[in-house]
Amino acid sequence: MNESGLAQQLLNLIGGKQNINQVWHCATRLRFTLKDRAKVPKDKIEALDGVITVVEASGQFQVVIGNNVGDVYHEVVKLEPSLSEGETSGETAAQGKMTFKSAFNSLLTFISGVFTPFLGAMAGAGILKGLLSLAVVMGWLTAKSGAYQIWWAAADGIFYFLPIALAFTAAKQLKVNQFVSMAIAAAMVSPGIVALGAKATTIDFFGIPVVPANYTATVLPILLVVVVQKFLEPVFNKLWHESVRNIMAPLCLLVVIVPLTLIVVGPISATVSSWLATAIVSLNKSVPILAGLVLGGFWQVIVIFGVHWALVPVMMNNIAQNGTDLMMPILLPAVLSQAGAALAVFLRTRDAKMKSLAGSSTITALFGITEPTIYGITLKLKKPFYLACVAGAVGGMIVAISGAGANAAALASVLLLPTFIGKGFGLSVVGDVVAFALGTVLTYFFGGINAGAKAKTAPSVNSEPGEALAAPVKGVLVPLTGLADEVFASETMGKGVAIVPENGIVKAPVAGVIRLLYPTGHAIGIQSDKGSEILIHIGIDTVNLKGKHFQPLVAQGQHVEIGTPLVQFDHEAIEKEGYESTVMMIVTNSDQYQIATLGQGATDDRPVMTLA
């Protein structure tokens, strides 16, 4: 399925913009905050071609797409322009009782929304900074050369002016004036304030002593400032008449918040940042094996639950305070061990589809994108995921003992290695190699690869070509492309036929197993004994009837024969309710077959489609 078709499908299944508070994306996932999760069929979304899996964590409905997630997101926004990144659609969901869980989920949603828009640029800049450090160590460039200075400006710029980028995205999340936030951040990193901070020069603000701090590359101060703006901005907006509000409200915010930042907010946040960085460094130095074991072994579990966003500001704060971060190098073994497990699956599996996915996932994992590897391979097969976590823990302990630190923030990948150059670099590389090799070896010998792959793929093997599909209902055969429903008519879900029913009994078109049965009875999925995957959908938008006029006659997991009654429905009553009762039969894995439709007009139980 192409990106446009997938975007349309997702919007339809999620309930459109009316059910979406926010949507944005990270490296591999579309992240939704929804108004009513109960309206969204998770299983049906997971079954879409192009969706790896669906994860619900941190208050988000996360659809794992893979490397082309950006293209799918842009198609979503193209279909619904109001759903631009980080913006809300319509009224927000009603707020329930505040709990620790809901507050923590809101915090994670805020942090991920703040950082994800520019993670790609920051990762690229971080890798460039590491490569420049490597070039100096190897003698390829000198720090005084023109090429080095130009490229260093390119690499360091986004980190130096990080508060400005954070101001923009944080203001977007909190729905305040983004350009006022950026102006405040620009004041914090202006040359005059930076110079005063470097010299620890005390100045006064109407008699109040001010000791400017260095806010370049910091995270916490500007986030706190935007929170303060969230409370003050409505006050100033109400204070001024609308004729001058657009000028006077920003003026008041700058006059009040910039001094407040330098006098109160900045120093407090700087002190907290310093304490936090010192505590983490002390833990890594006093109990490095424990830090390596936890981060190396459980990092991917933390990622699955979406809690890793809470640690991103911490790692960036460590770099701002100490020049290096000791946590980031420990994460690389966790990533490389998953890549090693994927390589083992690639080398050993006998399933062609799994081998292809494992080969590409190995490469993407090496470069820091592990979601396709986790959800498509290791977690799906279970044992490889657990074994990779063991390998990541072993490698993480070695790296933690080395004391290596990263001098730039980026995705944990092999490209990040140059940023570790310095103390403990050699031993940290040993830990990385051990994690990758151990993940490969453990998974190859103990991962149960072929048994798991065979169990997963055996039902979908089309070993008997030429399968015929009988009409699921008696009626008049009409072209699928002529339907009023764009999803079915465009054949984005697969090729098929449509039948205007003359009775109210839907029968099995093939022998197979009921894999999907909606409680409402309006849709049913069958996997035939010969491998085809068939969706029978009764009516258009009949899900809105909530089961009214439908009576399922089989159970999910039941084996049926051709002609077995599946669902009884009242097509006349459905039409009186204002819905079309046309029955669609779709082959959802039609890309695996050559499909022919047999005849037109009236039909009964005779074959209407053949698959070859």
XYZ file of C-alpha atoms in Angstrom:
612
model
C 0.000 0.000 0.000
C 1.326 3.452 -0.862
C 1.697 6.224 1.712
C -1.437 8.068 0.557
C -3.601 4.959 0.814
C -2.181 4.073 4.220
C -2.782 7.606 5.515
C -6.400 7.481 4.354
C -6.908 4.092 5.959
C -5.443 5.254 9.271
C -7.613 8.355 9.387
C -10.722 6.321 8.619
C -9.989 3.698 11.274
C -8.961 6.211 13.937
C -12.104 8.236 13.369
C -10.748 11.209 11.481
C -9.708 14.522 12.909
C -12.807 14.489 15.131
C -11.161 11.804 17.273
C -7.606 13.208 17.243
C -6.226 15.688 19.726
C -2.685 15.623 18.357
C -0.595 13.739 15.830
C 3.135 13.944 15.220
C 5.893 11.526 14.351
C 9.327 10.422 15.506
C 11.862 8.315 13.614
C 9.518 5.375 13.026
C 6.134 6.030 14.654
C 3.038 8.079 14.100
C 2.069 9.245 17.581
C -1.591 10.075 18.267
C -3.301 11.420 21.341
C -6.943 10.455 20.954
C -10.207 11.707 22.365
C -11.831 8.269 22.530
C -9.530 5.256 22.325
C -12.516 2.867 22.475
C -13.557 3.918 18.969
C -10.300 2.735 17.389
C -9.920 -0.912 16.225
C -6.307 -1.651 17.105
C -6.308 -5.090 15.450
C -7.555 -3.683 12.173
C -4.860 -1.003 12.131
C -2.169 -3.605 12.875
C -3.437 -5.624 9.909
C -2.861 -2.760 7.455
C -0.137 -3.243 4.874
C 2.630 -0.844 5.862
C 1.957 -0.953 9.617
C 4.481 -2.962 11.645
C 2.531 -2.874 14.902
C 0.588 -0.604 17.269
C 1.911 0.392 20.694
C -0.089 2.092 23.429
C 2.192 3.843 25.892
C 2.641 7.167 27.665
C -0.929 8.141 26.875
C -0.241 7.831 23.147
C -1.616 5.574 20.411
C 1.588 4.846 18.495
C 1.446 3.347 14.990
C 4.850 1.911 14.083
C 5.444 2.513 10.353
C 9.205 2.321 9.882
C 11.583 4.510 7.934
C 8.916 6.070 5.695
C 6.880 7.371 8.632
C 7.587 10.962 7.573
C 5.980 10.373 4.172
C 2.892 8.828 5.778
C 2.649 11.731 8.231
C 2.789 14.282 5.419
C 0.004 12.402 3.616
C -2.074 12.496 6.810
C -1.572 16.262 7.074
C -2.308 16.644 3.358
C -5.662 14.914 3.894
C -6.367 16.854 7.110
C -4.330 20.113 7.094
C -5.571 21.026 10.582
C -3.540 18.129 11.974
C -0.189 19.831 11.461
C 2.610 18.642 13.728
C 1.921 19.271 17.380
C -1.374 21.086 16.803
C -4.715 20.018 18.207
C -7.749 19.229 16.105
C -10.949 20.754 17.392
C -11.753 20.716 21.061
C -9.482 18.762 23.315
C -10.754 15.737 25.157
C -12.447 16.237 28.446
C -10.054 16.175 31.316
C -10.555 13.407 33.834
C -9.335 13.209 37.377
C -5.641 14.037 37.628
C -3.579 11.048 38.723
C 0.147 10.388 38.902
C -0.138 8.169 35.814
C -2.027 10.754 33.778
C 0.355 13.511 34.874
C 3.391 11.413 33.975
C 1.866 10.506 30.593
C 1.192 14.180 29.925
C 4.790 15.023 30.785
C 6.115 12.361 28.413
C 3.780 13.532 25.660
C 5.021 17.096 26.178
C 8.699 16.110 26.112
C 8.351 13.896 23.038
C 6.413 16.619 21.245
C 9.131 19.136 22.108
C 12.090 17.083 20.895
C 10.826 15.003 17.965
C 10.440 17.805 15.375
C 14.174 18.529 15.251
C 15.666 15.182 16.325
C 16.775 14.472 12.751
C 18.659 17.758 12.465
C 20.158 17.332 15.923
C 21.216 13.747 15.193
C 22.861 14.775 11.928
C 24.681 17.647 13.646
C 25.807 15.351 16.464
C 27.253 12.830 14.022
C 29.048 15.625 12.139
C 30.538 16.831 15.427
C 31.807 13.316 16.117
C 33.310 12.971 12.644
C 35.125 16.287 13.073
C 36.553 15.092 16.380
C 37.746 11.944 14.624
C 39.272 14.002 11.794
C 41.312 16.037 14.311
C 42.488 12.925 16.184
C 43.536 11.249 12.920
C 45.320 14.358 11.710
C 43.084 14.883 8.692
C 42.083 18.388 9.844
C 43.281 20.917 12.381
C 41.020 22.931 14.650
C 42.320 26.140 13.041
C 41.652 25.127 9.442
C 38.874 26.883 7.540
C 37.097 23.630 6.667
C 37.011 22.584 10.311
C 35.664 25.941 11.503
C 32.897 26.013 8.883
C 31.830 22.439 9.520
C 32.086 22.959 13.281
C 29.682 25.885 12.996
C 27.306 23.597 11.094
C 27.651 20.888 13.755
C 27.562 23.081 16.855
C 24.967 25.669 15.829
C 21.830 23.760 16.784
C 23.333 22.807 20.165
C 24.565 26.332 20.934
C 21.163 27.819 20.110
C 19.205 24.840 21.421
C 17.048 27.000 23.741
C 15.629 28.808 20.696
C 14.619 25.545 18.995
C 13.144 24.254 22.238
C 11.275 27.515 22.761
C 9.552 27.123 19.397
C 8.445 23.502 19.869
C 7.569 23.899 23.561
C 5.444 26.961 22.816
C 3.681 24.982 20.086
C 2.900 22.226 22.588
C 1.626 24.644 25.243
C -0.277 26.851 22.750
C 1.462 30.126 23.482
C 3.030 32.688 21.153
C 5.968 30.815 19.641
C 7.842 33.875 18.461
C 7.683 35.535 21.861
C 9.127 32.319 23.315
C 11.903 32.401 20.721
C 12.610 36.049 21.520
C 12.986 35.201 25.208
C 15.298 32.299 24.374
C 17.330 34.507 22.043
C 17.819 36.971 24.906
C 19.102 34.114 27.089
C 21.811 33.189 24.543
C 22.536 36.717 23.295
C 26.272 37.601 23.087
C 26.099 40.122 25.934
C 24.457 37.703 28.391
C 26.787 34.870 27.322
C 29.826 37.103 27.926
C 28.564 38.103 31.382
C 27.905 34.469 32.231
C 31.378 33.434 31.135
C 32.949 36.033 33.418
C 30.453 35.446 36.266
C 29.926 39.220 36.245
C 27.214 40.442 38.603
C 24.896 43.141 37.296
C 21.831 44.683 38.899
C 18.255 45.094 37.792
C 16.849 48.117 39.679
C 18.905 47.136 42.689
C 18.304 43.401 42.371
C 21.601 41.542 41.878
C 21.721 39.333 38.766
C 24.436 36.758 38.086
C 23.890 35.642 34.464
C 24.447 31.954 33.762
C 25.450 30.314 30.509
C 22.236 29.134 28.854
C 23.700 27.916 25.565
C 22.925 24.230 24.889
C 20.674 24.028 27.969
C 17.277 22.342 28.117
C 15.543 22.845 31.450
C 15.661 26.679 31.773
C 13.777 27.461 28.577
C 11.186 24.737 29.204
C 10.431 26.283 32.593
C 10.299 29.744 31.006
C 7.687 28.636 28.460
C 5.615 27.160 31.305
C 5.738 30.562 33.027
C 4.702 32.179 29.739
C 1.733 29.794 29.602
C 0.383 31.388 32.798
C 1.276 35.031 32.086
C 0.285 35.299 28.435
C -3.498 35.028 29.007
C -3.231 37.724 31.675
C -1.610 40.224 29.304
C -3.939 39.249 26.461
C -6.939 40.169 28.627
C -5.251 43.364 29.830
C -4.998 44.971 26.385
C -7.690 45.822 23.861
C -7.645 43.732 20.715
C -6.618 46.762 18.642
C -3.166 46.842 20.325
C -3.017 43.345 21.862
C -0.713 41.856 19.214
C 1.954 44.428 20.069
C 1.442 45.258 23.725
C 1.019 41.700 25.049
C 4.381 40.534 23.589
C 5.977 43.737 24.874
C 4.766 43.031 28.406
C 5.889 39.410 28.221
C 9.414 40.394 27.167
C 9.630 43.149 29.782
C 8.544 40.799 32.584
C 9.764 37.313 31.633
C 13.342 38.075 30.499
C 14.338 39.720 33.820
C 12.367 37.062 35.718
C 14.286 34.385 33.817
C 17.712 35.850 34.588
C 16.873 36.626 38.222
C 14.818 33.587 39.287
C 13.939 30.892 36.756
C 17.353 30.580 35.132
C 19.439 30.303 38.309
C 17.013 27.814 39.887
C 16.909 25.597 36.815
C 20.678 25.891 36.371
C 21.197 24.749 39.970
C 18.787 21.825 39.530
C 20.521 20.888 36.260
C 23.907 20.943 37.954
C 22.713 18.743 40.828
C 21.087 16.291 38.436
C 24.191 16.014 36.261
C 26.418 15.572 39.320
C 24.168 12.823 40.716
C 24.210 10.871 37.454
C 27.971 11.188 37.065
C 28.443 10.060 40.662
C 26.209 7.009 40.125
C 28.070 6.036 36.963
C 31.403 6.399 38.722
C 30.442 4.654 41.978
C 28.365 1.758 40.576
C 29.147 1.621 36.835
C 28.243 -2.070 36.500
C 24.718 -1.403 37.773
C 24.257 1.548 35.392
C 25.489 -0.557 32.467
C 23.318 -3.521 33.409
C 20.116 -1.474 33.678
C 20.570 0.815 30.674
C 22.179 -1.778 28.407
C 19.741 -4.535 29.313
C 16.459 -2.661 29.615
C 16.794 0.331 27.289
C 14.730 -1.264 24.521
C 12.043 -2.159 27.058
C 12.056 1.477 28.168
C 11.701 2.535 24.511
C 8.744 0.185 23.990
C 6.872 1.847 26.850
C 7.835 5.306 25.624
C 9.459 6.279 28.923
C 12.804 6.988 27.224
C 11.635 10.526 26.516
C 12.019 11.334 30.196
C 15.767 10.651 29.888
C 16.422 12.705 26.739
C 16.544 16.062 28.586
C 18.736 14.444 31.252
C 21.336 13.320 28.693
C 21.338 16.688 26.966
C 21.638 18.411 30.328
C 24.688 16.285 31.150
C 26.426 17.508 27.988
C 25.544 21.118 28.772
C 26.847 20.838 32.350
C 29.876 18.553 31.958
C 30.701 18.567 28.255
C 29.964 14.834 27.980
C 27.175 12.400 28.786
C 28.019 8.992 30.281
C 24.601 7.494 29.618
C 24.583 7.700 25.829
C 27.535 5.347 25.200
C 25.842 2.703 27.402
C 22.773 2.797 25.148
C 24.717 1.794 22.048
C 25.164 -1.873 23.141
C 21.389 -2.078 23.664
C 20.905 -1.003 20.055
C 23.687 -3.136 18.571
C 22.515 -6.269 20.375
C 19.144 -5.952 18.609
C 20.978 -5.548 15.305
C 22.954 -8.708 16.092
C 19.768 -10.625 16.855
C 18.268 -9.485 13.540
C 21.420 -10.637 11.738
C 21.091 -14.075 13.345
C 17.496 -14.320 12.136
C 18.636 -13.307 8.655
C 21.350 -15.983 8.626
C 19.222 -18.823 9.980
C 15.587 -18.363 8.997
C 14.199 -20.387 6.113
C 11.273 -18.042 5.597
C 11.895 -15.720 2.633
C 9.737 -12.860 3.952
C 11.350 -12.962 7.397
C 14.833 -13.123 5.851
C 14.171 -10.023 3.761
C 12.809 -8.082 6.746
C 15.669 -9.224 8.995
C 18.309 -8.173 6.469
C 16.975 -4.635 6.100
C 16.281 -4.338 9.834
C 19.864 -5.258 10.682
C 21.103 -2.284 8.686
C 18.556 0.186 10.081
C 19.283 -0.967 13.652
C 23.008 -0.367 13.172
C 22.104 3.203 12.311
C 19.939 3.628 15.398
C 16.422 2.794 14.182
C 15.410 -0.290 16.169
C 11.592 -0.228 16.036
C 11.320 -2.267 12.780
C 13.746 -4.792 14.282
C 11.913 -5.030 17.599
C 8.313 -5.091 16.414
C 8.897 -6.866 13.123
C 11.376 -9.537 14.268
C 12.825 -9.922 17.769
C 9.746 -9.157 19.885
C 7.521 -11.037 17.450
C 9.710 -14.159 17.867
C 10.128 -13.369 21.620
C 13.321 -15.323 22.397
C 15.560 -13.160 20.164
C 14.359 -10.056 22.017
C 15.166 -11.498 25.440
C 18.558 -12.772 24.296
C 19.384 -9.386 22.762
C 18.555 -7.722 26.101
C 21.025 -10.083 27.809
C 23.692 -9.206 25.238
C 22.956 -5.491 25.676
C 23.374 -5.815 29.458
C 26.782 -7.484 29.086
C 27.969 -4.901 26.572
C 26.508 -2.069 28.661
C 28.462 -3.127 31.749
C 31.720 -3.119 29.759
C 30.999 0.346 28.357
C 30.011 1.686 31.790
C 33.300 0.450 33.274
C 35.197 2.250 30.483
C 33.869 5.627 31.604
C 33.426 6.789 28.009
C 31.202 9.827 27.405
C 29.517 11.401 24.373
C 30.232 15.033 23.544
C 27.119 15.446 21.366
C 23.523 14.246 21.391
C 22.334 11.977 18.578
C 20.652 8.650 17.957
C 22.548 5.750 19.507
C 24.120 4.205 16.412
C 27.494 3.230 14.984
C 27.695 6.775 13.594
C 27.778 8.058 17.174
C 31.098 6.332 17.939
C 33.308 9.323 17.001
C 31.571 11.403 19.680
C 32.955 8.976 22.291
C 36.603 9.646 21.413
C 38.479 10.371 24.606
C 38.653 8.613 27.956
C 37.692 4.929 27.762
C 36.987 4.971 24.038
C 38.819 1.717 23.277
C 37.096 -0.318 25.999
C 33.704 1.141 25.040
C 34.196 -0.137 21.480
C 34.961 -3.572 22.942
C 31.629 -3.441 24.795
C 29.822 -2.518 21.576
C 31.416 -5.381 19.647
C 30.619 -7.828 22.451
C 26.954 -6.754 22.491
C 26.591 -7.177 18.729
C 28.460 -10.498 18.583
C 26.740 -11.939 21.655
C 23.316 -10.902 20.343
C 24.086 -12.672 17.068
C 25.469 -15.875 18.604
C 22.832 -16.292 21.329
C 19.989 -15.717 18.906
C 21.468 -17.951 16.203
C 21.773 -20.950 18.520
C 19.038 -20.400 21.103
C 16.505 -18.079 19.444
C 14.139 -20.780 18.177
C 14.129 -18.951 14.865
C 12.822 -21.504 12.385
C 10.265 -22.946 14.792
C 8.877 -19.481 15.442
C 9.058 -18.453 11.799
C 7.364 -21.627 10.628
C 4.554 -21.258 13.123
C 4.014 -17.681 12.059
C 4.141 -18.155 8.299
C 2.730 -21.632 7.679
C -0.932 -20.588 7.515
C -0.305 -17.978 4.812
C 1.618 -20.200 2.398
C -0.336 -20.450 -0.849
C 0.675 -24.001 -1.712
C -2.392 -24.718 -3.841
C -2.833 -22.158 -6.623
C -6.135 -21.607 -8.369
C -8.331 -21.049 -5.317
C -11.943 -20.105 -6.095
C -14.044 -17.791 -3.917
C -17.779 -18.317 -3.810
C -20.248 -15.463 -3.462
C -20.693 -14.699 0.260
C -24.315 -13.637 -0.273
C -26.975 -14.021 -2.965
C -27.555 -10.853 -4.943
C -26.378 -8.651 -7.785
C -22.663 -8.478 -8.482
C -21.415 -4.895 -8.973
C -17.923 -3.457 -9.523
C -16.047 -2.646 -6.343
C -14.699 0.528 -7.940
C -18.213 1.948 -8.233
C -18.899 2.078 -4.503
C -19.458 5.307 -2.618
C -16.824 4.307 -0.051
C -13.470 5.632 -1.287
C -11.426 3.126 0.750
C -13.058 0.094 -0.857
C -13.513 1.682 -4.275
C -9.824 2.639 -4.527
C -8.847 -0.972 -3.715
C -6.319 0.270 -1.165
C -7.365 -2.590 1.123
C -7.131 -5.096 -1.743
C -9.014 -6.281 -4.778
C -12.470 -7.775 -4.480
C -16.126 -7.698 -5.455
C -19.303 -6.066 -4.193
C -22.774 -7.631 -4.068
C -26.101 -5.887 -3.551
C -27.796 -8.500 -1.315
C -31.158 -10.151 -1.951
C -31.217 -12.007 1.378
C -29.716 -11.605 4.823
C -27.310 -14.528 5.181
C -23.564 -14.134 4.656
C -21.851 -17.467 4.010
C -18.199 -18.511 3.990
C -16.750 -18.119 0.465
C -13.905 -20.545 1.289
C -12.910 -23.142 3.849
C -10.753 -21.577 6.537
C -10.477 -20.073 10.013
C -12.318 -17.022 11.340
C -9.441 -14.699 12.221
C -11.441 -11.508 12.795
C -14.996 -11.077 14.005
C -16.181 -7.639 15.026
C -18.599 -7.620 17.984
C -20.889 -5.438 15.862
C -21.134 -8.258 13.293
C -20.680 -5.918 10.315
C -17.262 -7.294 9.313
C -15.580 -10.681 9.417
C -12.119 -11.867 8.385
C -11.262 -15.371 7.152
C -7.907 -16.974 6.456
C -8.504 -19.741 3.965
C -6.873 -23.153 4.244
C -4.938 -22.296 1.087
C -3.537 -19.015 2.396
C -5.776 -16.216 1.133
C -6.887 -13.544 3.599
C -10.458 -12.387 3.031
C -12.407 -9.539 4.591
C -16.205 -9.519 4.264
C -17.709 -6.130 5.082
C -21.489 -5.747 5.261
C -22.661 -2.292 4.277
C -20.954 1.105 4.215
C -20.405 2.912 7.530
C -22.609 0.304 9.226
C -20.205 0.239 12.153
C -22.229 3.234 13.332
C -25.194 0.894 13.937
C -23.206 -0.683 16.789
C -24.435 -4.203 16.033
C -28.068 -3.314 15.424
C -29.568 -5.548 12.679
C -26.558 -7.935 12.758
C -26.289 -11.388 14.335
C -22.911 -13.253 14.161
C -23.380 -17.007 13.736
C -19.763 -18.142 14.265
C -16.981 -17.468 16.756
C -13.471 -16.102 16.256
C -11.002 -18.956 15.797
C -13.682 -21.328 14.467
C -12.965 -23.378 11.330
C -15.652 -23.125 8.667
C -16.382 -24.815 5.354
C -17.584 -23.237 2.125
C -21.203 -22.226 2.583
C -21.137 -22.111 6.392
C -23.482 -19.283 7.557
C -21.359 -16.550 9.141
C -23.617 -13.563 9.831
C -27.343 -12.934 9.648
C -28.361 -9.354 8.888
C -31.490 -7.396 7.974
C -30.549 -5.568 4.788
C -33.938 -3.843 4.495
C -33.739 -2.458 8.041
C -30.175 -1.307 7.424
C -31.294 0.608 4.340
C -34.198 2.165 6.265
C -31.609 3.448 8.757
C -30.011 5.324 5.842
C -27.043 3.019 5.157
C -26.084 1.053 2.066
C -26.246 -2.713 2.641
C -23.843 -3.701 -0.155
C -21.610 -6.616 0.880
C -17.913 -6.319 -0.015
C -15.537 -9.263 -0.254
C -11.901 -8.108 -0.255
C -8.742 -10.181 -0.637
C -6.481 -8.208 1.698
C -3.316 -10.013 0.576
C -4.241 -9.679 -3.088
C -0.690 -8.571 -3.944
C 0.275 -12.256 -3.643
C -2.139 -13.377 -6.377
C -3.359 -12.858 -9.878
C -7.068 -12.202 -9.371
C -9.905 -12.627 -11.860
C -13.565 -11.672 -11.362
C -16.042 -14.109 -12.920
C -19.020 -12.570 -14.698
C -21.367 -9.733 -13.854
C -24.995 -9.435 -12.778
C -26.918 -11.769 -10.486
C -25.081 -14.404 -8.494
C -25.747 -17.177 -6.000
C -23.285 -19.583 -4.411
C -21.196 -19.993 -7.530
C -17.552 -18.769 -7.680
C -17.198 -15.035 -8.277
C -13.393 -14.728 -8.027
C -10.362 -16.888 -8.678
C -6.900 -16.514 -7.175
C -3.836 -17.842 -8.969
